[in-house]
Amino acid sequence: MPGFPSLAERILSRKAGRSLRAGQVDEFEIDLALTHEVLGPPTFRTFETLGVPLWNPDRVYVTIDHFVPAATVAQAENNRAIIAAVQRHGITHTGFYDGPSHQTLAESGLAGPGDVVVGTDSHTCTAGALGSFATGIGGTEMAGVLATGKLWLKVPHAISVRLTGSPPTGVSAKDVVLHLLRDLGMDGATYASLEFGGPGVRAMPMDERLVLANMAVELGAKVGLVEVDETTWRYVGREPEPGLDLTLHDGTDYSRRITVELSALEPLCAAPHSPANVRPVADVAGVVIQQAYIGSCTGGRLTDYRSAAQILRHRRVASSVRLIITPASKVIYRAMLAEGLLEIFAAAGAIVEPPGCGPCAGLQAGVLADGETAITASSRNFVGRMGSAGASIYLASPATVAASATTGMITDPRGLLAADEVLR
Amino acid sequence: MNITVSGRRWRLGDNLDTDVLFPGSFMTLTGAKADVALSGLAMLLPEIADGFRPGDAIVAGSNFGCGSSREYAAAALKDLGISVILARSFARIFFRNALNIGLPVLEIDRVDLIPDEGPLLVDLTAGTVSGADGSVATGTVLDPFLLDLLRDGGLMPRLRARMASLDTADGRGEHA
């Protein structure tokens, strides 16, 4: 007797109109296809060799988010090429220079529970926080999607991650993902649907849920699905769909069940050169840094900046450090302005750059020199990711990054937060 | 579907990422470049810079091609002339990208059984790698759907053929 279907099985079965289980292959209609100025131009070039019209210009979302604003002539040419492609095909949904596609897509209401979303970007899985079966694909596959509106997918097996309790001060969703990376490794969820649920998830704001789904790909997962509740429906601006139950079920045959007690977590960081090279921040405290970065589709949301501002409110960025901030959308940028967060960052001496992917992928202002060390709230610390192959990158939560920026060395944020508590 | 590898086997470890294979700074309109992948690989295997010859194979550990979705990483390896990538496992987007552009890949659990000397016969249909010394390493047989995709030369040649046959069937002729 097979168990109750996983979230992935439920979404894909509903889409296919027949009951599908893990391991089965089928062709699926795509609800939304995402591409951007980096991988979009070659994708459109490949698609156009087929000589057919675009399947549905209202189901494609195109952004300019990595080359914002263009830093080289070659980047500017990519931006022109993607704008031209959007015009040629009459594509209606765009996010030009608005912030990382994964955040602007989440804000757009274009993706929601039960949808199948594909994008030419590995962090497309971020939309799993909205209850969408969302995954990254390559340019050639996307060319096929643009032509046919369909893609073959194998239904993944599922791993459940139940969060219980509530996180202590100084610990956030980023630490939860780093904890999972420490336990599972970079291929611990290869091919799987990583399904998050439990009271710890339901208590999280959407900002934090998006972090869990976003870094599912760092664990090798195909999708990172977060169970759907009122927070989800409200965030996507849709009426709850009767009969669409996307909550974790005890009777599901998960290939692995993980429980994380949030109150037991501490601030973590991934040391060079792998996101799975995880250790407590306390173990690497004192490593001298030259750059600190809070931004990207992983770490540039309002919740992230509120926690960073808590540290930076009465402190200054160390003179030996450049702290770079790139909000994950213009909506977030304006909210930061309204809440006084930008004032706090400016007073602390941070460098605030426009909403975009920022220095995360080594493409924009904030590349690292040979021998430099950075701590970042983004998602990858591979060799050469942020510039020189001779640089070292530590991944951590926005609170840890902010704390480290003020001292000039990797610092556990709990010490600074406790000091503030005493002084209050 | 068989591939004969007479060239060298370049051995790599686990978790080879796409930032090494194709750094972000090269992702512009000029497209995949074999030398980008070669210099990335040379960071791990300095010898490959001068020693690589088209037809050589990569033998790697687990999670090959993890990280970004950039198809440039797979395309650059294909441009370089890699005949086949044999790895303990692949990151899923890289795996799909490779097959979609017609670059053969095969999951082999015991990559240590693959000999470094003498010709290799890679049988994608059977999922085996046979060495001249009589050794046989067994892997995961590719799904028939994916084998067909490789036979067609990848997704684009397949879609072109499919669209051409649709055109013939409904008498509309070539698309403009």
Short mmCIF file of N, CA and C in Angstrom, two decimals, chain A residues 285-341:
data_model
loop_
_atom_site.label_atom_id
_atom_site.label_comp_id
_atom_site.label_asym_id
_atom_site.label_seq_id
_atom_site.Cartn_x
_atom_site.Cartn_y
_atom_site.Cartn_z
N ALA A 285 35.63 32.17 14.59
CA ALA A 285 35.66 33.56 15.06
C ALA A 285 37.09 34.07 15.05
N GLY A 286 37.26 35.31 14.59
CA GLY A 286 38.60 35.90 14.58
C GLY A 286 39.25 35.89 13.20
N VAL A 287 38.68 35.14 12.23
CA VAL A 287 39.23 35.17 10.87
C VAL A 287 39.02 36.59 10.31
N VAL A 288 40.10 37.21 9.88
CA VAL A 288 40.04 38.61 9.41
C VAL A 288 39.38 38.69 8.03
N ILE A 289 38.46 39.66 7.85
CA ILE A 289 37.75 39.81 6.58
C ILE A 289 38.00 41.21 5.99
N GLN A 290 37.86 41.28 4.68
CA GLN A 290 37.95 42.59 4.01
C GLN A 290 36.60 43.01 3.44
N GLN A 291 35.70 42.04 3.21
CA GLN A 291 34.38 42.37 2.65
C GLN A 291 33.29 41.60 3.38
N ALA A 292 32.15 42.29 3.56
CA ALA A 292 30.97 41.65 4.12
C ALA A 292 29.82 42.00 3.18
N TYR A 293 28.95 41.03 2.90
CA TYR A 293 27.90 41.27 1.91
C TYR A 293 26.55 40.77 2.42
N ILE A 294 25.56 41.66 2.40
CA ILE A 294 24.19 41.27 2.78
C ILE A 294 23.29 41.59 1.60
N GLY A 295 22.87 40.55 0.90
CA GLY A 295 22.03 40.76 -0.29
C GLY A 295 21.83 39.45 -1.02
N SER A 296 21.40 39.54 -2.30
CA SER A 296 21.17 38.41 -3.21
C SER A 296 19.79 37.79 -2.99
N CYS A 297 19.46 36.79 -3.82
CA CYS A 297 18.16 36.10 -3.70
C CYS A 297 18.11 35.25 -2.44
N THR A 298 19.26 35.09 -1.77
CA THR A 298 19.29 34.32 -0.52
C THR A 298 19.14 35.23 0.70
N GLY A 299 19.87 36.34 0.72
CA GLY A 299 19.98 37.09 1.97
C GLY A 299 19.71 38.58 1.87
N GLY A 300 18.77 38.99 0.99
CA GLY A 300 18.53 40.42 0.81
C GLY A 300 17.10 40.86 1.09
N ARG A 301 16.45 40.21 2.06
CA ARG A 301 15.05 40.55 2.33
C ARG A 301 14.91 41.40 3.59
N LEU A 302 13.72 41.93 3.79
CA LEU A 302 13.47 42.86 4.89
C LEU A 302 13.86 42.24 6.25
N THR A 303 13.48 40.98 6.45
CA THR A 303 13.83 40.30 7.70
C THR A 303 15.34 40.26 7.90
N ASP A 304 16.07 40.04 6.79
CA ASP A 304 17.53 40.00 6.86
C ASP A 304 18.08 41.36 7.30
N TYR A 305 17.52 42.42 6.71
CA TYR A 305 18.05 43.75 7.02
C TYR A 305 17.64 44.21 8.41
N ARG A 306 16.49 43.76 8.87
CA ARG A 306 16.10 44.10 10.25
C ARG A 306 17.08 43.46 11.23
N SER A 307 17.46 42.21 10.96
CA SER A 307 18.37 41.56 11.90
C SER A 307 19.76 42.17 11.81
N ALA A 308 20.16 42.59 10.60
CA ALA A 308 21.47 43.26 10.46
C ALA A 308 21.44 44.62 11.16
N ALA A 309 20.31 45.32 11.03
CA ALA A 309 20.20 46.66 11.61
C ALA A 309 20.25 46.61 13.14
N GLN A 310 19.76 45.52 13.68
CA GLN A 310 19.80 45.37 15.14
C GLN A 310 21.26 45.43 15.64
N ILE A 311 22.15 44.84 14.85
CA ILE A 311 23.58 44.85 15.19
C ILE A 311 24.20 46.22 14.88
N LEU A 312 23.82 46.78 13.72
CA LEU A 312 24.52 47.97 13.22
C LEU A 312 23.99 49.28 13.81
N ARG A 313 22.87 49.19 14.53
CA ARG A 313 22.20 50.40 15.03
C ARG A 313 23.14 51.31 15.82
N HIS A 314 23.93 50.72 16.69
CA HIS A 314 24.81 51.55 17.53
C HIS A 314 26.28 51.31 17.22
N ARG A 315 26.54 50.79 16.02
CA ARG A 315 27.93 50.46 15.72
C ARG A 315 28.32 50.98 14.34
N ARG A 316 29.61 50.94 14.07
CA ARG A 316 30.10 51.33 12.75
C ARG A 316 30.83 50.15 12.10
N VAL A 317 30.79 50.14 10.78
CA VAL A 317 31.54 49.13 10.04
C VAL A 317 33.03 49.40 10.27
N ALA A 318 33.80 48.35 10.54
CA ALA A 318 35.24 48.50 10.78
C ALA A 318 35.90 49.17 9.58
N SER A 319 36.90 50.00 9.84
CA SER A 319 37.51 50.77 8.74
C SER A 319 38.22 49.85 7.74
N SER A 320 38.55 48.65 8.15
CA SER A 320 39.25 47.70 7.26
C SER A 320 38.28 46.89 6.39
N VAL A 321 36.97 47.15 6.57
CA VAL A 321 35.95 46.32 5.89
C VAL A 321 35.05 47.18 5.02
N ARG A 322 34.66 46.64 3.85
CA ARG A 322 33.58 47.24 3.07
C ARG A 322 32.35 46.35 3.26
N LEU A 323 31.28 46.93 3.77
CA LEU A 323 30.01 46.20 3.92
C LEU A 323 29.11 46.61 2.77
N ILE A 324 28.75 45.64 1.93
CA ILE A 324 27.93 45.93 0.74
C ILE A 324 26.52 45.40 0.97
N ILE A 325 25.55 46.24 0.63
CA ILE A 325 24.14 45.91 0.79
C ILE A 325 23.47 46.01 -0.57
N THR A 326 22.80 44.94 -1.03
CA THR A 326 21.99 45.03 -2.26
C THR A 326 20.62 44.44 -1.96
N PRO A 327 19.60 45.29 -1.74
CA PRO A 327 18.27 44.77 -1.45
C PRO A 327 17.78 43.84 -2.57
N ALA A 328 16.98 42.85 -2.20
CA ALA A 328 16.55 41.86 -3.19
C ALA A 328 15.39 42.34 -4.07
N SER A 329 14.90 43.55 -3.84
CA SER A 329 13.91 44.12 -4.76
C SER A 329 13.75 45.60 -4.46
N LYS A 330 13.13 46.30 -5.41
CA LYS A 330 12.84 47.72 -5.18
C LYS A 330 11.78 47.89 -4.09
N VAL A 331 10.88 46.91 -3.98
CA VAL A 331 9.86 46.94 -2.92
C VAL A 331 10.56 46.92 -1.56
N ILE A 332 11.54 46.03 -1.43
CA ILE A 332 12.29 45.92 -0.18
C ILE A 332 13.08 47.21 0.08
N TYR A 333 13.68 47.73 -0.98
CA TYR A 333 14.47 48.96 -0.87
C TYR A 333 13.62 50.09 -0.29
N ARG A 334 12.40 50.23 -0.81
CA ARG A 334 11.52 51.32 -0.33
C ARG A 334 11.07 51.06 1.11
N ALA A 335 10.83 49.80 1.43
CA ALA A 335 10.44 49.48 2.81
C ALA A 335 11.60 49.78 3.77
N MET A 336 12.82 49.54 3.31
CA MET A 336 14.00 49.83 4.13
C MET A 336 14.10 51.33 4.39
N LEU A 337 13.75 52.08 3.36
CA LEU A 337 13.77 53.54 3.48
C LEU A 337 12.71 53.98 4.50
N ALA A 338 11.50 53.43 4.34
CA ALA A 338 10.39 53.81 5.20
C ALA A 338 10.64 53.43 6.66
N GLU A 339 11.30 52.29 6.86
CA GLU A 339 11.54 51.81 8.24
C GLU A 339 12.78 52.43 8.88
N GLY A 340 13.53 53.20 8.10
CA GLY A 340 14.74 53.81 8.66
C GLY A 340 15.96 52.91 8.63
N LEU A 341 15.84 51.77 7.94
CA LEU A 341 16.99 50.85 7.89
C LEU A 341 18.13 51.42 7.07
#
